Coordinates of C-alpha atoms and ligand atoms in Angstrom, one line a residue:
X622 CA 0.0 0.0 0.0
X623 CA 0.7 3.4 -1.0
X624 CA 2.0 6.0 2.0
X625 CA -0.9 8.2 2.4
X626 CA 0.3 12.6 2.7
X627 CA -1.7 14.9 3.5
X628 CA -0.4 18.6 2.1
X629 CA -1.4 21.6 4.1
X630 CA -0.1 24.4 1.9
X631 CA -1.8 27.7 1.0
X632 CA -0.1 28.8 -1.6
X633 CA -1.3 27.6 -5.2
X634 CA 2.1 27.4 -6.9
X635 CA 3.7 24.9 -4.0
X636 CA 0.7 22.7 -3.6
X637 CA 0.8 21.6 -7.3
X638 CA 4.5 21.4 -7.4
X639 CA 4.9 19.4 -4.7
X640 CA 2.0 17.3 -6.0
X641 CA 3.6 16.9 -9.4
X642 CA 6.7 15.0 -7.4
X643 CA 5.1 13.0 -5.3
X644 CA 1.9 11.2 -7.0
X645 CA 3.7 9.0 -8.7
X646 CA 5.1 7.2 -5.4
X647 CA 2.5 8.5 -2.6
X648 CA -1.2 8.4 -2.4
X649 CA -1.2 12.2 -1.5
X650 CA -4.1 14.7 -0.6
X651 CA -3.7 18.4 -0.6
X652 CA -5.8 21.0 1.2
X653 CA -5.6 24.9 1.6
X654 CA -5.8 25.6 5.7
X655 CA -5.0 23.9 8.9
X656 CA -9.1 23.6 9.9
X657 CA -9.1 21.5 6.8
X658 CA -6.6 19.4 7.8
X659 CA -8.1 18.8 11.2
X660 CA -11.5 17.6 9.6
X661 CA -9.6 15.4 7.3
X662 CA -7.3 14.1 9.7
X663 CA -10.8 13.1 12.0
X664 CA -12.0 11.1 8.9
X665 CA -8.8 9.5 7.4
X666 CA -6.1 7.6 7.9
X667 CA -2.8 9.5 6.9
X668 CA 0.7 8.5 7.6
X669 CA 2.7 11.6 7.1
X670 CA 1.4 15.6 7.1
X671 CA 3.6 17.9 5.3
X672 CA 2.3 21.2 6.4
X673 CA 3.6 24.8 5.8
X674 CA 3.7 27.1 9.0
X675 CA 2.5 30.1 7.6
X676 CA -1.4 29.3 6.8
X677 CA -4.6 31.3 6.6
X678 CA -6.5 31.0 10.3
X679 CA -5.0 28.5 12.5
X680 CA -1.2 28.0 11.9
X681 CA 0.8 25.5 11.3
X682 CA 2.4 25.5 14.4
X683 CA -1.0 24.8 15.8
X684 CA -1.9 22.3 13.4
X685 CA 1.2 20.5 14.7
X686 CA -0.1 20.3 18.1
X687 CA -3.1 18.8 17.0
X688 CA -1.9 16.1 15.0
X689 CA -0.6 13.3 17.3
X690 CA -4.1 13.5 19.1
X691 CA -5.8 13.1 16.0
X692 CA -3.4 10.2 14.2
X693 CA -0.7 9.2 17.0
X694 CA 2.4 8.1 15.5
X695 CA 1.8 10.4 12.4
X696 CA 4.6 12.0 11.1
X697 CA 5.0 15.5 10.7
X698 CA 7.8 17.6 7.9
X699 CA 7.8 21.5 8.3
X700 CA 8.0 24.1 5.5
X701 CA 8.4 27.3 5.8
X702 CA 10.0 30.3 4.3
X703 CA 11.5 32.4 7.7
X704 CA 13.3 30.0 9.0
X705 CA 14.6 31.0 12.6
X706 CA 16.1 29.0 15.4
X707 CA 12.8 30.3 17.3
X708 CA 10.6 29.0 14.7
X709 CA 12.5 25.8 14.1
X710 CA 12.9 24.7 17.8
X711 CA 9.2 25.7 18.8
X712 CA 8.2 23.6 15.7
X713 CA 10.8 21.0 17.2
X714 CA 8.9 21.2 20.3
X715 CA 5.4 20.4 18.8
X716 CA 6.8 17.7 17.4
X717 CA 7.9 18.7 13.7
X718 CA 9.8 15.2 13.2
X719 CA 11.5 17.3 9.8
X720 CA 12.0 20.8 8.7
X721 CA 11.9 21.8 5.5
X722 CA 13.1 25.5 4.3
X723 CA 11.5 27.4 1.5
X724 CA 11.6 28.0 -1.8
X725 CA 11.4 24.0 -1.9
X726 CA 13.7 21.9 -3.5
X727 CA 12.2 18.8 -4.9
X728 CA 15.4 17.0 -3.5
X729 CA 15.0 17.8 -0.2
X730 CA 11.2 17.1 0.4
X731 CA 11.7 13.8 -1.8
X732 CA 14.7 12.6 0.5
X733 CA 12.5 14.0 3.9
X734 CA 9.7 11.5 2.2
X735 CA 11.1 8.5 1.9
X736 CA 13.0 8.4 5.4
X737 CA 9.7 9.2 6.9
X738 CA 7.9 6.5 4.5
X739 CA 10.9 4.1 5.6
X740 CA 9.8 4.8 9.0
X741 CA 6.0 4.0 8.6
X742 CA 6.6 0.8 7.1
X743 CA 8.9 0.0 10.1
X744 CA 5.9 1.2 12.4
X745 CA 3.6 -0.9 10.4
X746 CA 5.9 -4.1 11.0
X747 CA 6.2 -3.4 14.6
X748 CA 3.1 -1.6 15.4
X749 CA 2.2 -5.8 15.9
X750 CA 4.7 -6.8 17.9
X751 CA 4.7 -6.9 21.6
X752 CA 4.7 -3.8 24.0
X753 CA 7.7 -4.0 26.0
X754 CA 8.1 -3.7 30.0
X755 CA 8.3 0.0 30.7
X756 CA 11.3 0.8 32.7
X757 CA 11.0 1.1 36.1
X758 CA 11.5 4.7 36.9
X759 CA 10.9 5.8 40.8
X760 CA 9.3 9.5 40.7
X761 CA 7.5 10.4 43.5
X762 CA 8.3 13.8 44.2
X763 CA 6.7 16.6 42.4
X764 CA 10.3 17.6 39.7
X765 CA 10.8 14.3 38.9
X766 CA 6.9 13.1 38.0
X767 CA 6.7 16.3 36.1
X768 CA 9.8 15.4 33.9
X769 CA 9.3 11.8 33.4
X770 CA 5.2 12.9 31.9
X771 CA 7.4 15.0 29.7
X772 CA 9.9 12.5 28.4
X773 CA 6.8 10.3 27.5
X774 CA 4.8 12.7 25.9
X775 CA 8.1 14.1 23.9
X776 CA 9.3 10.1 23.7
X777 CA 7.3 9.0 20.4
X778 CA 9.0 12.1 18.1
X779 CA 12.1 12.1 16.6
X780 CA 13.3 15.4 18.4
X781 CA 16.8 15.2 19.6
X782 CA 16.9 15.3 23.6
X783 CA 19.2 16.8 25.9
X784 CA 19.4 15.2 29.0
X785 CA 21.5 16.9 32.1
X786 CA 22.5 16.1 36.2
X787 CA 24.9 15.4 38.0
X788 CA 26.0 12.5 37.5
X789 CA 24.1 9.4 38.8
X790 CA 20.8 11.2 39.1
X791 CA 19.3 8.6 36.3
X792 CA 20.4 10.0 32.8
X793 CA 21.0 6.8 31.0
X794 CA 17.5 5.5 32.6
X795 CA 15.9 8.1 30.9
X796 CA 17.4 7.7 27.9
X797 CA 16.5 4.1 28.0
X798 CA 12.7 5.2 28.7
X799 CA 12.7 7.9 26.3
X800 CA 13.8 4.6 23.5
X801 CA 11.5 2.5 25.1
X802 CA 8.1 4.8 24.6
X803 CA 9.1 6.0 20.8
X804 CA 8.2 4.0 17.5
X805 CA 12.2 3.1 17.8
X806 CA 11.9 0.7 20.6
X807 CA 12.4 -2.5 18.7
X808 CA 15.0 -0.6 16.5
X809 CA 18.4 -1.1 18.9
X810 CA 19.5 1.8 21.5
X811 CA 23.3 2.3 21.1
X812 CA 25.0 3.7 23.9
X813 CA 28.1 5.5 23.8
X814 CA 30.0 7.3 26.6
X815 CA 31.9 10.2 24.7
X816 CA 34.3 10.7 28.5
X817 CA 35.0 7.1 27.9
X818 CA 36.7 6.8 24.6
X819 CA 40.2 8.8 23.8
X820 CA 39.8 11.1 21.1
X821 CA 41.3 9.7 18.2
X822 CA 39.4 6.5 18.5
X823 CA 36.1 8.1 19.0
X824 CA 35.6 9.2 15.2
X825 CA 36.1 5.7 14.5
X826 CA 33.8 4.7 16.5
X827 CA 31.2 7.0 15.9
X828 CA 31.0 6.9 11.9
X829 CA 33.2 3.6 11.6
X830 CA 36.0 3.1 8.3
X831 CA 36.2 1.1 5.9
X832 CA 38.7 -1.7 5.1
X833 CA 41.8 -0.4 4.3
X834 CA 41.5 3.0 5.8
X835 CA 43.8 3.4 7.8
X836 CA 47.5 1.3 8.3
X837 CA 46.1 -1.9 10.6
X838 CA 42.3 -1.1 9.2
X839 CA 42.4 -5.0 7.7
X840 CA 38.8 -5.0 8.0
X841 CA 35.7 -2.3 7.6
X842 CA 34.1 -1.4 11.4
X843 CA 30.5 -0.3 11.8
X844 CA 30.2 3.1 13.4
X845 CA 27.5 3.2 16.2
X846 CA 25.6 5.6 14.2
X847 CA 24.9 3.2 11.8
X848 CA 24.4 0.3 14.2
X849 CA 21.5 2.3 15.9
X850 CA 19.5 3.2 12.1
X851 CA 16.1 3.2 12.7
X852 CA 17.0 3.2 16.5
X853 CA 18.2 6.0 18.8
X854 CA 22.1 6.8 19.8
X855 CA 22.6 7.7 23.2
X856 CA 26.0 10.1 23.7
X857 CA 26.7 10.4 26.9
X858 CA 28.7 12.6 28.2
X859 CA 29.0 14.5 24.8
X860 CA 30.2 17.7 27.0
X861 CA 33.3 15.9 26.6
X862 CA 33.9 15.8 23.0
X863 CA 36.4 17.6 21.0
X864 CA 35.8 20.7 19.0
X865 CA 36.7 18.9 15.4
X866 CA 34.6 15.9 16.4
X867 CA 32.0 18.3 17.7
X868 CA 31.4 19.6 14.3
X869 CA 31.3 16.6 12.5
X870 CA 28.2 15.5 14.9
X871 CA 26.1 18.8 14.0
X872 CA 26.9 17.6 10.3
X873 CA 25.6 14.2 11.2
X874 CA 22.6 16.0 13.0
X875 CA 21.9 18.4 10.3
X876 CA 21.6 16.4 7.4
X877 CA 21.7 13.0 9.0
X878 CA 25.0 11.4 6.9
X879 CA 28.5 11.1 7.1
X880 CA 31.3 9.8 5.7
X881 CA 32.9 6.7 6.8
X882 CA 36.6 7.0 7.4
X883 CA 38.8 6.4 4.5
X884 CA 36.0 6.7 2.5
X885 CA 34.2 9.4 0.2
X886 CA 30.7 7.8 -0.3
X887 CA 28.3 9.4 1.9
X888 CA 26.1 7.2 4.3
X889 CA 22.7 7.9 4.9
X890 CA 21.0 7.3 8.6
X891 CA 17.6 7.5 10.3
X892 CA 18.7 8.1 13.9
X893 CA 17.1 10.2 16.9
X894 CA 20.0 11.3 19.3
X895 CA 19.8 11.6 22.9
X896 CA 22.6 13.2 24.4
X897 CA 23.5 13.5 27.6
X898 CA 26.0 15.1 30.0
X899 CA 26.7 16.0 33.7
X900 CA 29.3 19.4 32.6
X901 CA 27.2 23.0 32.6
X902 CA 27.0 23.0 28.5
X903 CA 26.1 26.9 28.8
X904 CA 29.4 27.2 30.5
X905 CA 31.0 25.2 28.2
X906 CA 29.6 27.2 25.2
X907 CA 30.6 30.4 26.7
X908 CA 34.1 29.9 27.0
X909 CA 34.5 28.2 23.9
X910 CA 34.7 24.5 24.3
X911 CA 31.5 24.0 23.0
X912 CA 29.9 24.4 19.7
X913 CA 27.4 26.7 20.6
X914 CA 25.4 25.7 17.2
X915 CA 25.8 21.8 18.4
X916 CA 24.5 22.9 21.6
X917 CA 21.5 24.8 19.9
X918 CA 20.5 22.0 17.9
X919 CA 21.0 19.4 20.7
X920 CA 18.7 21.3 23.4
X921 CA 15.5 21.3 21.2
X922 CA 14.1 19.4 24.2
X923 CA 15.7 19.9 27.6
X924 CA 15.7 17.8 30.2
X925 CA 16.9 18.7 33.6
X926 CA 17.5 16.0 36.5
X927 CA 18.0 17.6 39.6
X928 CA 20.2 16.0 42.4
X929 CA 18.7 13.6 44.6
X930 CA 19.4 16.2 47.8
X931 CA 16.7 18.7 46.1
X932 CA 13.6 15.8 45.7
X933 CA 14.5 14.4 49.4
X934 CA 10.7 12.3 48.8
X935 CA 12.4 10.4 46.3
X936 CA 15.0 8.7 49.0
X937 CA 12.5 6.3 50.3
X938 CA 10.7 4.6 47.5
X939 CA 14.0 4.6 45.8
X940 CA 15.8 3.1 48.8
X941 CA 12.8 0.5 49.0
X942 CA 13.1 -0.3 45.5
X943 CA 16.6 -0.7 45.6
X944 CA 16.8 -3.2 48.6
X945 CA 14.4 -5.2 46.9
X946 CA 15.7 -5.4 43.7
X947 CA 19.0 -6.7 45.6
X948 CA 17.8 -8.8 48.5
X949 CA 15.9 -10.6 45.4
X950 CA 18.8 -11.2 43.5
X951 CA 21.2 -12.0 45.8
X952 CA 18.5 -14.5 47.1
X953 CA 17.9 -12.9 50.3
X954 CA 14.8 -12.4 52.6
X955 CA 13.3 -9.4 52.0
X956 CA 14.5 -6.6 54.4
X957 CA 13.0 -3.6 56.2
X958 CA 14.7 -0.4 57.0
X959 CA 15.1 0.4 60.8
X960 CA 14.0 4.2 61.8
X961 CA 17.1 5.7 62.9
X962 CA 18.6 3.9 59.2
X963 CA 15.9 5.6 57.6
X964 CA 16.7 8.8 59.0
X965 CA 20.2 9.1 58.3
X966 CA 19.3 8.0 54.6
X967 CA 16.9 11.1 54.0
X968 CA 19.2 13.3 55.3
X969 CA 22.2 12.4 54.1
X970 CA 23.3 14.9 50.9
X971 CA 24.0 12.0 48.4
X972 CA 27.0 13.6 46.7
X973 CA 26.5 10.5 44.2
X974 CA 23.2 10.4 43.7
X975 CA 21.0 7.3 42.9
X976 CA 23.9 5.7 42.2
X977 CA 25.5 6.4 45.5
X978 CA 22.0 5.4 47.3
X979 CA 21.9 2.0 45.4
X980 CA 25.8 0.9 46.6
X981 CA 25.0 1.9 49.7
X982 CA 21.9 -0.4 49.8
X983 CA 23.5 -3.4 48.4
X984 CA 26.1 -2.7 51.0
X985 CA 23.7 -2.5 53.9
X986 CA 22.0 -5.6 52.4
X987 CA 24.8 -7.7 52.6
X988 CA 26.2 -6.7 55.5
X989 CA 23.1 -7.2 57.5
X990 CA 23.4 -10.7 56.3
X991 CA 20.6 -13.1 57.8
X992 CA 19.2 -10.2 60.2
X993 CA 15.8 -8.8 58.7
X994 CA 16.0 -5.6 59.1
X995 CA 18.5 -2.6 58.3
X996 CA 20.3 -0.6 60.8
X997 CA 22.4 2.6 61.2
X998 CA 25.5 0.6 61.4
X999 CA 25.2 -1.3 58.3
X1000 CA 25.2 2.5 56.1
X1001 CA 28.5 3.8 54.8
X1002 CA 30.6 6.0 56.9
X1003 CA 29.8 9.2 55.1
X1004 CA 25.8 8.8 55.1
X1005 CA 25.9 7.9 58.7
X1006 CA 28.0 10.8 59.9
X1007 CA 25.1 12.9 58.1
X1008 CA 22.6 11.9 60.3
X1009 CA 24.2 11.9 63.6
X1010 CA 25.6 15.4 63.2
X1011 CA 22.0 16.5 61.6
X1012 CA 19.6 14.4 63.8
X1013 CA 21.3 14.1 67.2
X1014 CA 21.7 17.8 67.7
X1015 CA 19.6 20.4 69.4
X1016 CA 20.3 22.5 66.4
X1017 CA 18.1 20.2 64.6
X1018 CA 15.2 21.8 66.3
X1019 CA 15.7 25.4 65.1
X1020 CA 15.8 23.6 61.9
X1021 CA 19.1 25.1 61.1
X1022 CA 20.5 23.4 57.7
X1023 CA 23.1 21.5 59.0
X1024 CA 22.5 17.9 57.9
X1025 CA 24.4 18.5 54.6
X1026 CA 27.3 18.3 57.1
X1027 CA 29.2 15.3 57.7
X1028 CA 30.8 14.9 61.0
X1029 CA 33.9 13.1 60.1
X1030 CA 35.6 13.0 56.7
X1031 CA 35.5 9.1 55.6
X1032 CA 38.3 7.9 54.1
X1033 CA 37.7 8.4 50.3
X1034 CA 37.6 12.0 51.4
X1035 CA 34.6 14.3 50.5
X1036 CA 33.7 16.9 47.7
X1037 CA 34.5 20.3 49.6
X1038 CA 32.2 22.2 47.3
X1039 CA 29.2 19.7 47.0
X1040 CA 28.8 20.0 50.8
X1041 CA 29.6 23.7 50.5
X1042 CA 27.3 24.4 47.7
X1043 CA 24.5 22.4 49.3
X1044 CA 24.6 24.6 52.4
X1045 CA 24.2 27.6 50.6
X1046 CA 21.5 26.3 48.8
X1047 CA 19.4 25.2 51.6
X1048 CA 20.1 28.4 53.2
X1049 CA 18.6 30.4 50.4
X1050 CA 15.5 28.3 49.8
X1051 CA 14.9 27.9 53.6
X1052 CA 15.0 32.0 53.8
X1053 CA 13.0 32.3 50.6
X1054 CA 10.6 30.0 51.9
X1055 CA 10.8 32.0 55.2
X1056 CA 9.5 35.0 53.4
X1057 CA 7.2 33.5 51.3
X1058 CA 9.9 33.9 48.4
X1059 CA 10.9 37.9 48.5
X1060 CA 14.2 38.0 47.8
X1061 CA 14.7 41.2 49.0
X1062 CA 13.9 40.0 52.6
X1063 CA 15.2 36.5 52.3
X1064 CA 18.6 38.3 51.5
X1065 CA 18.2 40.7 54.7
X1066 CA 17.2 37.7 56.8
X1067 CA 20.8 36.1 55.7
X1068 CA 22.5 39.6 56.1
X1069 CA 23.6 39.6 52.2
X1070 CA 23.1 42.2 49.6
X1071 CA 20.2 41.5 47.6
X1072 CA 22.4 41.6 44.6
X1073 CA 24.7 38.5 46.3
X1074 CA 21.6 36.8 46.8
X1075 CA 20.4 37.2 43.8
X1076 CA 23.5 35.8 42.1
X1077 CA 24.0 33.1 44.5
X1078 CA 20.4 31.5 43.8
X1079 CA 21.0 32.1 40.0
X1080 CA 24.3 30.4 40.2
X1081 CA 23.0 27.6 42.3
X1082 CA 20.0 26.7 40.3
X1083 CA 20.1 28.7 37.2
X1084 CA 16.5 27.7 35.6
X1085 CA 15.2 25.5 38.0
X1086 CA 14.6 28.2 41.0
X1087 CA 11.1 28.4 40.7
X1088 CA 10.5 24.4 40.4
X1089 CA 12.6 24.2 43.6
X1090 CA 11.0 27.0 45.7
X1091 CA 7.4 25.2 44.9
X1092 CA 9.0 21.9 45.9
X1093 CA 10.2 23.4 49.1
X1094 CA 6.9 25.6 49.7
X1095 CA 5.4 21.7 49.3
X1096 CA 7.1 19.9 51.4
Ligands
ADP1154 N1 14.5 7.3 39.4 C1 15.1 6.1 39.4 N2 14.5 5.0 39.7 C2 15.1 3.8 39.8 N3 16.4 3.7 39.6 C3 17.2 4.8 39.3 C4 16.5 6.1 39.2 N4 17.5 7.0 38.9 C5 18.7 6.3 38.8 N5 18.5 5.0 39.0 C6 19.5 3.9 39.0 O1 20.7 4.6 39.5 C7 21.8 4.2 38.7 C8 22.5 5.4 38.1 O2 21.6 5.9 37.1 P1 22.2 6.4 35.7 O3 21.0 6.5 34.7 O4 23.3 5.5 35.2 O5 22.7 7.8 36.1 P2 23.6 8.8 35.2 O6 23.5 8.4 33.8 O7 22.9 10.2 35.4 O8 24.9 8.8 35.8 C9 21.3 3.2 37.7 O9 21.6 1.9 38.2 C10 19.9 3.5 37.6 O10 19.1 2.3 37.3
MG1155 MG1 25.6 7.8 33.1

C-alpha cells in the first residue's frame, strides 16, 4: 500500500509542485488551511502531514499540536520560508519530526519522504509486535513526576533530547525510557559514553571506516551511528567531546549522513539522538569549548534532573526499591529499613546520587546478612556521619540546615564544594521560603546584599529556582 500525505499548503504554486513529485510514489491529498486538515485528519487515515507554517487561520504550528491527538504516530515535515532558530525549535517542540526550508527543493522534500515512509513501514511491521516492560523509573516527588510525563509525551518524536544532572541522578535510565516509549523501541538503543573513549578513537567509533582506511584497518568497522538506524544513539557525556569531532556531529545532526573514514561515499542514517551530560554545556559554550550551534541544535528538548538532595521524597521509594531489587537477586529475605537507618538516609546529601543510594543499599544488604532488618550501622561511613551530626543535635530543632554536614571525613575523602554548595542552597530556599519567596527580605534575613543573593540563587540553580521553591513551599 501506498504511504498516504496529507499537504497543508496555502499557496497555489507549492501545492501543485509538490504534488507533481510525489503522486507518482504517494497516495497524497492536498488542502488549503490547517481547519481542513483537522476535519480530514478526524476522517482518514494518513501517515505523514507535510504542512507549511504560515497558513490562513490557524497555523501550522497549531496544526502540529493537534496532529498526534488526531493520528498518534503520524509524522510531521515542516516548510516554511522564515526560517529561525525560534521557529525551528518551537516547531521541534510540537513535534515537527523534519523541517523543510523554502523555496522547496524537490530533492529535499523527496529525501525527507522517503525516510519518513521508511519509518512507517517500520511502524507498520512493529506496530504488531509486543509492547515492551516500561522501565521502572521511581518519581514520587513533584520535579521528577513532572519530567518523566514530559519525556513520555516528547518520547514517540524524533526530536533530539538533551538530558542533564549530576552524575548518577538517572540520565541513562531516561534515555532508555525515552527509546522504550518511541516507535524506535524495537530498532536497537546504542549507547556511547563520549568521556570514555580517547579522542582519536572516538571518530572511528562514531561513523566507523572502511577496510583499508587506515595502516592496521584490515577490515571495515561499523560506526554506532549506523548500528543504531532506525533506532536511537545515546552520547553520553558528549560535553566531553572535542571541537573537530563536535562539528562533524552537528553535520551528522543536520543532514543526517557522514562519511565513513577512508571513504568518500556518503552514508545515509535515520537516527534520533539523545545526548547527555553532567558538565554546565552553557558554560562550556561560553568559554568556547562547545559548539554553541551543536548545543542549539542538541537542546531542542531539555531535560533537567535535579540531584537527589533537592527531591529528598524520592529517597525512600527509591531506597525500598533498591533493597528489593538486591535482596531478590542476591537470594535474600526481603528486608526492612530500621528508623534511625531511615533517617540518616533522607538526610544524608548523596553527593552520588541514585547511584550512590543503590551501593549503599547493596552494601547494607549484605552486611546485614541473615538479620531482617537494616540498621544505622550497616550505612557507609559518610551517610551515617550525616545523620548523627544533623539528627542528634539540638540544632536540629531550630531547623538550622546543618544535615548536609558530615561529621567526620571518611576515608575516600569528600567533595568540599558539593557539601559547601549544598549549604548555601538550603540556606537560600529555607529563607525564601521563610518570606514566602521575596528575595529582598530572604537576603536581609541572611544579612547579604540582595544583589549577592540574587546571584547566588542564580548560580545555584540557574532555571530551576522556581520548580525548587514550589518543591520546598510543598514539602
Ligand atoms: N528514578 C530512578 N528510579 C530507579 N532507579 C534509578 C533512578 N534513577 C537512577 N536509578 C539507578 O541509579 C543508577 C544510576 O543511574 P544512571 O542512569 O546510570 O545515572 P547517570 O547516567 O545520570 O549517571 C542506575 O543503576 C539506575 O538504574
Ligand atoms: Mg551515566
Amino acid at each position: 500500500m501506498k504511504t498516504r500525505i496529507l499537504l497543508v499548503e496555502a499557496d497555489l504554486q507549492v501545492r501543485n509542485m509538490v504534488l507533481q513529485s510525489i503522486t507518482l510514489e504517494y497516495h497524497a491529498t492536498a488542502v488549503r488551511s490547517a481547519e481542513e486538515a483537522v476535519d480530514l485528519l478526524e476522517k482518514e487515515a494518513f501517515d505523514i502531514v507535510v504542512l507549511d507554517i504560515n497558513l490562513p487561520g490557524m497555523s501550522g504550528l497549531d496544526l502540529l499540536q493537534h496532529c498526534p491527538r488526531l493520528r498518534p504516530g503520524i509524522i510531521t515535515i515542516v516548510i516554511t520560508a522564515h526560517a529561525t532558530i525560534e521557529t525551528a525549535v518551537e516547531a521541534m517542540k510540537r513535534g515537527a519530526t523534519e523541517f523543510l526550508m523554502k523555496p522547496l527543493s524537490t530533492e529535499d522534500l523527496m529525501s525527507a519522504l522517503s525516510v519518513a515512509a521508511e519509518r512507517v513501514s517500520r511502524q507498520a511491521l512493529s506496530s504488531a509486535g509486543s509492547g515492551m516492560a516500561p522501565v521502572d523509573i521511581v518519581a514520587e516527588s513533584h520535579v521528577m513526576r513532572t519530567l518523566l510525563t514530559q519525556a513520555t509525551s516528547i518520547a514517540p518524536f524524533n526530536t533530539t533530547v538533551l538530558i542533564t544532572g549530576e552524575t548518577g541522578t538517572g540520565k541513562e535510565l531516561v534515555a532508555r525510557a525515552i527509546h522504550q516509549h518511541s516507535p524506535r523501541h524495537q530498532r536497537p538503543l546504542v549507547a556511547l559514553n563520549c568521556a570514555a573513549i580517547p579522542e582519536q578513537l572516538l571518530e572511528d567509533e562514531l561513523f566507523g571506516h572502511v577496510k583499508g582506511a587506515f595502516t592496521g584497518a584490515h577490515t571495515a568497522r561499523i560506526g554506532r551511528f549506523e548500528q543504531a538506524d532506525g533506532g536511537t544513539l545515546f552520547l553520553d557525556e558528549i560535553g566531553d567531546m572535542s571541537l573537530p569531532l563536535q562539528a562533524k556531529l552537528l553535520r551528522v545532526l543536520q543532514e543526517r549522513e557522514f562519511e565513513k573514514l577512508g571513504s568518500s561515499r556518503t552514508t545515509k542514517v535515520d537516527v534520533r539522538i539523545v545526548a547527555a551530560t553532567s558538565a554546565d554545556l552553557e558554560k562550556r559554550v561560553s568559554d568556547g569549548s562547545f559548539r554553541a550551534d551543536l548545543y542549539y541544535r542538541l537542546n531542542v528538548v531539555h531535560l533537567r534532573l535535579p540531584a537527589l538532595r533537592l527531591r529528598r521524597e524520592d529517597i525512600q521509594p527509591l531506597a525500598k526499591q533498591l533493597l528489593v531489587r538486591f535482596c531478590t537477586s542476591a537470594g535474600l529475605p526481603p528486608k526492612t529499613i530500621y528508623p534511625d537507618a531511615w533517617e540518616a538516609l533522607t538526610s544524608y546529601y548523596w553527593p552520588g546520587n541514585v547511584r550512590q543510594l543503590q551501593n549503599a543499599m547493596e552494601r547494607a544488604a549484605a552486611l546485614s546478612g541473615a538479620r531482617l532488618d537494616i540498621q544505622l550501622y550497616d550505612l557507609p561511613e559518610e551517610v551515617r556521619g550525616g545523620a548523627e551530626f544533623g539528627i542528634s543535635t539540638p540544632l536540629a530543632d531550630v531547623n538550622l540546615p546543618v544535615p548536609a554536614i558530615p561529621t567526620a571525613i571518611p576515608d575516600e575523602g569528600l567533595s568540599y564544594e558539593a557539601i559547601v554548595a549544598t549549604v548555601e542552597r538550603e540556606l537560600l530556599l529555607k529563607s525564601l521560603k521563610k518570606t514566602g519567596g521575596n528575595k529582598v527580605r530572604a537576603a536581609k534575613l541572611l544579612h547579604m546584599k540582595r544583589t549577592t543573593f540574587a546571584e547566588k540563587l542564580k548560580r545555584l540553580q540557574p532555571d530551576v529556582e522556581d520548580d525548587l521553591l514550589e518543591e520546598y513551599q510543598a514539602n
